[in-house]
mmCIF file of N, CA and C in Angstrom:
data_model
loop_
_atom_site.group_PDB
_atom_site.id
_atom_site.type_symbol
_atom_site.label_atom_id
_atom_site.label_comp_id
_atom_site.label_asym_id
_atom_site.label_seq_id
_atom_site.Cartn_x
_atom_site.Cartn_y
_atom_site.Cartn_z
ATOM 1 N N MET Z 282 53.743 149.279 72.858
ATOM 2 C CA MET Z 282 52.644 150.212 73.018
ATOM 3 C C MET Z 282 52.909 151.427 72.139
ATOM 4 N N SER Z 283 51.871 151.898 71.534
ATOM 5 C CA SER Z 283 52.017 153.095 70.716
ATOM 6 C C SER Z 283 51.238 154.245 71.335
ATOM 7 N N GLY Z 284 51.721 155.454 71.136
ATOM 8 C CA GLY Z 284 51.020 156.625 71.657
ATOM 9 C C GLY Z 284 51.391 156.930 73.100
ATOM 10 N N ALA Z 285 50.813 158.018 73.590
ATOM 11 C CA ALA Z 285 51.133 158.481 74.945
ATOM 12 C C ALA Z 285 50.264 157.833 76.014
ATOM 13 N N TRP Z 286 49.138 157.216 75.623
ATOM 14 C CA TRP Z 286 48.240 156.624 76.599
ATOM 15 C C TRP Z 286 48.645 155.187 76.920
ATOM 16 N N SER Z 287 48.348 154.770 78.144
ATOM 17 C CA SER Z 287 48.589 153.392 78.561
ATOM 18 C C SER Z 287 47.449 152.949 79.458
ATOM 19 N N LYS Z 288 47.519 151.704 79.917
ATOM 20 C CA LYS Z 288 46.485 151.218 80.829
ATOM 21 C C LYS Z 288 46.442 152.074 82.087
ATOM 22 N N TRP Z 289 47.566 152.669 82.453
ATOM 23 C CA TRP Z 289 47.606 153.505 83.651
ATOM 24 C C TRP Z 289 46.887 154.832 83.417
ATOM 25 N N SER Z 290 46.841 155.279 82.191
ATOM 26 C CA SER Z 290 46.055 156.481 81.860
ATOM 27 C C SER Z 290 44.579 156.200 82.080
ATOM 28 N N VAL Z 291 44.141 155.028 81.638
ATOM 29 C CA VAL Z 291 42.749 154.620 81.830
ATOM 30 C C VAL Z 291 42.458 154.480 83.325
ATOM 31 N N TYR Z 292 43.358 153.824 84.035
ATOM 32 C CA TYR Z 292 43.207 153.640 85.479
ATOM 33 C C TYR Z 292 43.056 154.990 86.186
ATOM 34 N N GLU Z 293 43.930 155.929 85.888
ATOM 35 C CA GLU Z 293 43.891 157.242 86.539
ATOM 36 C C GLU Z 293 42.623 157.999 86.183
ATOM 37 N N TYR Z 294 42.206 157.920 84.933
ATOM 38 C CA TYR Z 294 40.965 158.582 84.526
ATOM 39 C C TYR Z 294 39.792 158.005 85.311
ATOM 40 N N MET Z 295 39.724 156.687 85.388
ATOM 41 C CA MET Z 295 38.634 156.031 86.109
ATOM 42 C C MET Z 295 38.670 156.395 87.598
ATOM 43 N N ARG Z 296 39.859 156.421 88.161
ATOM 44 C CA ARG Z 296 40.003 156.745 89.582
ATOM 45 C C ARG Z 296 39.512 158.158 89.878
ATOM 46 N N HIS Z 297 39.932 159.103 89.065
ATOM 47 C CA HIS Z 297 39.516 160.487 89.278
ATOM 48 C C HIS Z 297 38.018 160.667 89.052
ATOM 49 N N LYS Z 298 37.493 160.039 88.013
ATOM 50 C CA LYS Z 298 36.058 160.133 87.730
ATOM 51 C C LYS Z 298 35.254 159.569 88.898
ATOM 52 N N TYR Z 299 35.708 158.446 89.431
ATOM 53 C CA TYR Z 299 35.017 157.809 90.555
ATOM 54 C C TYR Z 299 35.087 158.679 91.812
ATOM 55 N N MET Z 300 36.249 159.256 92.071
ATOM 56 C CA MET Z 300 36.404 160.108 93.253
ATOM 57 C C MET Z 300 35.532 161.349 93.165
ATOM 58 N N TRP Z 301 35.428 161.944 91.977
ATOM 59 C CA TRP Z 301 34.694 163.204 91.825
ATOM 60 C C TRP Z 301 33.197 163.035 91.613
ATOM 61 N N THR Z 302 32.788 161.914 91.006
ATOM 62 C CA THR Z 302 31.369 161.761 90.681
ATOM 63 C C THR Z 302 30.697 160.601 91.398
ATOM 64 N N GLY Z 303 31.488 159.672 91.928
ATOM 65 C CA GLY Z 303 30.913 158.494 92.582
ATOM 66 C C GLY Z 303 30.455 157.429 91.607
ATOM 67 N N ARG Z 304 30.798 157.588 90.338
ATOM 68 C CA ARG Z 304 30.431 156.574 89.357
ATOM 69 C C ARG Z 304 31.647 156.177 88.524
ATOM 70 N N CYS Z 305 31.619 154.947 88.066
ATOM 71 C CA CYS Z 305 32.698 154.444 87.217
ATOM 72 C C CYS Z 305 32.355 154.710 85.755
ATOM 73 N N PRO Z 306 33.307 155.189 84.985
ATOM 74 C CA PRO Z 306 33.047 155.375 83.563
ATOM 75 C C PRO Z 306 32.773 154.024 82.894
ATOM 76 N N ASP Z 307 31.903 154.011 81.894
ATOM 77 C CA ASP Z 307 31.627 152.782 81.170
ATOM 78 C C ASP Z 307 32.500 152.720 79.907
ATOM 79 N N MET Z 308 32.418 151.592 79.233
ATOM 80 C CA MET Z 308 33.252 151.368 78.053
ATOM 81 C C MET Z 308 33.048 152.439 76.976
ATOM 82 N N PRO Z 309 31.804 152.816 76.621
ATOM 83 C CA PRO Z 309 31.659 153.869 75.593
ATOM 84 C C PRO Z 309 32.357 155.181 75.978
ATOM 85 N N GLU Z 310 32.288 155.549 77.245
ATOM 86 C CA GLU Z 310 32.961 156.769 77.694
ATOM 87 C C GLU Z 310 34.468 156.639 77.555
ATOM 88 N N LEU Z 311 35.001 155.481 77.915
ATOM 89 C CA LEU Z 311 36.449 155.273 77.830
ATOM 90 C C LEU Z 311 36.918 155.238 76.372
ATOM 91 N N LEU Z 312 36.127 154.623 75.501
ATOM 92 C CA LEU Z 312 36.476 154.610 74.081
ATOM 93 C C LEU Z 312 36.476 156.021 73.502
ATOM 94 N N ASP Z 313 35.549 156.846 73.962
ATOM 95 C CA ASP Z 313 35.481 158.233 73.516
ATOM 96 C C ASP Z 313 36.654 159.039 74.065
ATOM 97 N N ARG Z 314 37.021 158.778 75.300
ATOM 98 C CA ARG Z 314 38.092 159.524 75.968
ATOM 99 C C ARG Z 314 39.474 159.143 75.447
ATOM 100 N N PHE Z 315 39.637 157.887 75.030
ATOM 101 C CA PHE Z 315 40.939 157.390 74.562
ATOM 102 C C PHE Z 315 40.825 156.845 73.133
ATOM 103 N N PRO Z 316 40.540 157.725 72.169
ATOM 104 C CA PRO Z 316 40.390 157.255 70.788
ATOM 105 C C PRO Z 316 41.702 156.682 70.253
ATOM 106 N N GLY Z 317 41.584 155.577 69.561
ATOM 107 C CA GLY Z 317 42.771 154.976 68.960
ATOM 108 C C GLY Z 317 43.537 154.053 69.878
ATOM 109 N N MET Z 318 43.218 154.067 71.160
ATOM 110 C CA MET Z 318 43.909 153.165 72.089
ATOM 111 C C MET Z 318 43.382 151.750 71.865
ATOM 112 N N PRO Z 319 44.271 150.754 71.846
ATOM 113 C CA PRO Z 319 43.798 149.378 71.676
ATOM 114 C C PRO Z 319 42.825 148.982 72.783
ATOM 115 N N LEU Z 320 41.783 148.266 72.401
ATOM 116 C CA LEU Z 320 40.775 147.819 73.351
ATOM 117 C C LEU Z 320 41.397 147.004 74.485
ATOM 118 N N SER Z 321 42.396 146.206 74.167
ATOM 119 C CA SER Z 321 43.047 145.388 75.194
ATOM 120 C C SER Z 321 43.685 146.265 76.276
ATOM 121 N N GLU Z 322 44.232 147.400 75.884
ATOM 122 C CA GLU Z 322 44.863 148.324 76.834
ATOM 123 C C GLU Z 322 43.807 148.983 77.728
ATOM 124 N N ILE Z 323 42.675 149.342 77.146
ATOM 125 C CA ILE Z 323 41.578 149.923 77.928
ATOM 126 C C ILE Z 323 41.066 148.906 78.940
ATOM 127 N N LYS Z 324 40.892 147.667 78.491
ATOM 128 C CA LYS Z 324 40.411 146.613 79.387
ATOM 129 C C LYS Z 324 41.393 146.352 80.521
ATOM 130 N N GLU Z 325 42.685 146.428 80.242
ATOM 131 C CA GLU Z 325 43.694 146.252 81.297
ATOM 132 C C GLU Z 325 43.594 147.364 82.340
ATOM 133 N N GLY Z 326 43.397 148.596 81.881
ATOM 134 C CA GLY Z 326 43.225 149.715 82.805
ATOM 135 C C GLY Z 326 41.978 149.555 83.655
ATOM 136 N N MET Z 327 40.903 149.087 83.033
ATOM 137 C CA MET Z 327 39.660 148.842 83.769
ATOM 138 C C MET Z 327 39.870 147.760 84.823
ATOM 139 N N LYS Z 328 40.589 146.728 84.443
ATOM 140 C CA LYS Z 328 40.868 145.625 85.372
ATOM 141 C C LYS Z 328 41.665 146.118 86.577
ATOM 142 N N GLU Z 329 42.687 146.917 86.329
ATOM 143 C CA GLU Z 329 43.499 147.467 87.428
ATOM 144 C C GLU Z 329 42.635 148.306 88.368
ATOM 145 N N PHE Z 330 41.750 149.131 87.804
ATOM 146 C CA PHE Z 330 40.887 149.961 88.629
ATOM 147 C C PHE Z 330 39.933 149.096 89.441
ATOM 148 N N GLU Z 331 39.326 148.113 88.815
ATOM 149 C CA GLU Z 331 38.386 147.234 89.517
ATOM 150 C C GLU Z 331 39.072 146.490 90.659
ATOM 151 N N LEU Z 332 40.322 146.091 90.462
ATOM 152 C CA LEU Z 332 41.070 145.440 91.538
ATOM 153 C C LEU Z 332 41.289 146.390 92.712
ATOM 154 N N THR Z 333 41.441 147.663 92.414
ATOM 155 C CA THR Z 333 41.672 148.665 93.455
ATOM 156 C C THR Z 333 40.430 148.906 94.308
ATOM 157 N N ILE Z 334 39.254 148.910 93.690
ATOM 158 C CA ILE Z 334 38.054 149.264 94.454
ATOM 159 C C ILE Z 334 37.270 148.059 94.968
ATOM 160 N N THR Z 335 37.732 146.858 94.678
ATOM 161 C CA THR Z 335 37.010 145.695 95.185
ATOM 162 C C THR Z 335 37.678 145.154 96.436
ATOM 163 N N ILE Z 336 36.865 144.501 97.242
ATOM 164 C CA ILE Z 336 37.360 143.845 98.438
ATOM 165 C C ILE Z 336 37.029 142.368 98.311
ATOM 166 N N GLY Z 337 37.400 141.582 99.292
ATOM 167 C CA GLY Z 337 37.131 140.152 99.246
ATOM 168 C C GLY Z 337 35.693 139.844 98.865
ATOM 169 N N GLY Z 338 35.505 138.813 98.063
ATOM 170 C CA GLY Z 338 34.182 138.409 97.639
ATOM 171 C C GLY Z 338 33.658 139.201 96.456
ATOM 172 N N GLY Z 339 34.499 140.042 95.857
ATOM 173 C CA GLY Z 339 34.083 140.792 94.686
ATOM 174 C C GLY Z 339 33.166 141.958 94.977
ATOM 175 N N LYS Z 340 33.085 142.369 96.239
ATOM 176 C CA LYS Z 340 32.223 143.490 96.601
ATOM 177 C C LYS Z 340 32.998 144.792 96.461
ATOM 178 N N ILE Z 341 32.300 145.852 96.083
ATOM 179 C CA ILE Z 341 32.932 147.159 95.925
ATOM 180 C C ILE Z 341 33.031 147.837 97.274
ATOM 181 N N ALA Z 342 34.229 148.310 97.592
ATOM 182 C CA ALA Z 342 34.450 149.039 98.845
ATOM 183 C C ALA Z 342 33.732 150.369 98.770
ATOM 184 N N LYS Z 343 33.056 150.727 99.850
ATOM 185 C CA LYS Z 343 32.334 152.004 99.902
ATOM 186 C C LYS Z 343 32.690 152.762 101.153
#
């Protein structure tokens, strides 16, 4: 991995954004927020976040 950002940076950003606004950041927002980060790393962070907020059956916990 290169740079200071990792999939966990994406995960934490998404978590905080969701807690404060009630919405999940989309891919364009994440690409803007983490310029130069490999797309695969962003997708991994998104996956980790989605696993955190989903419950059985793929439904989002509310």
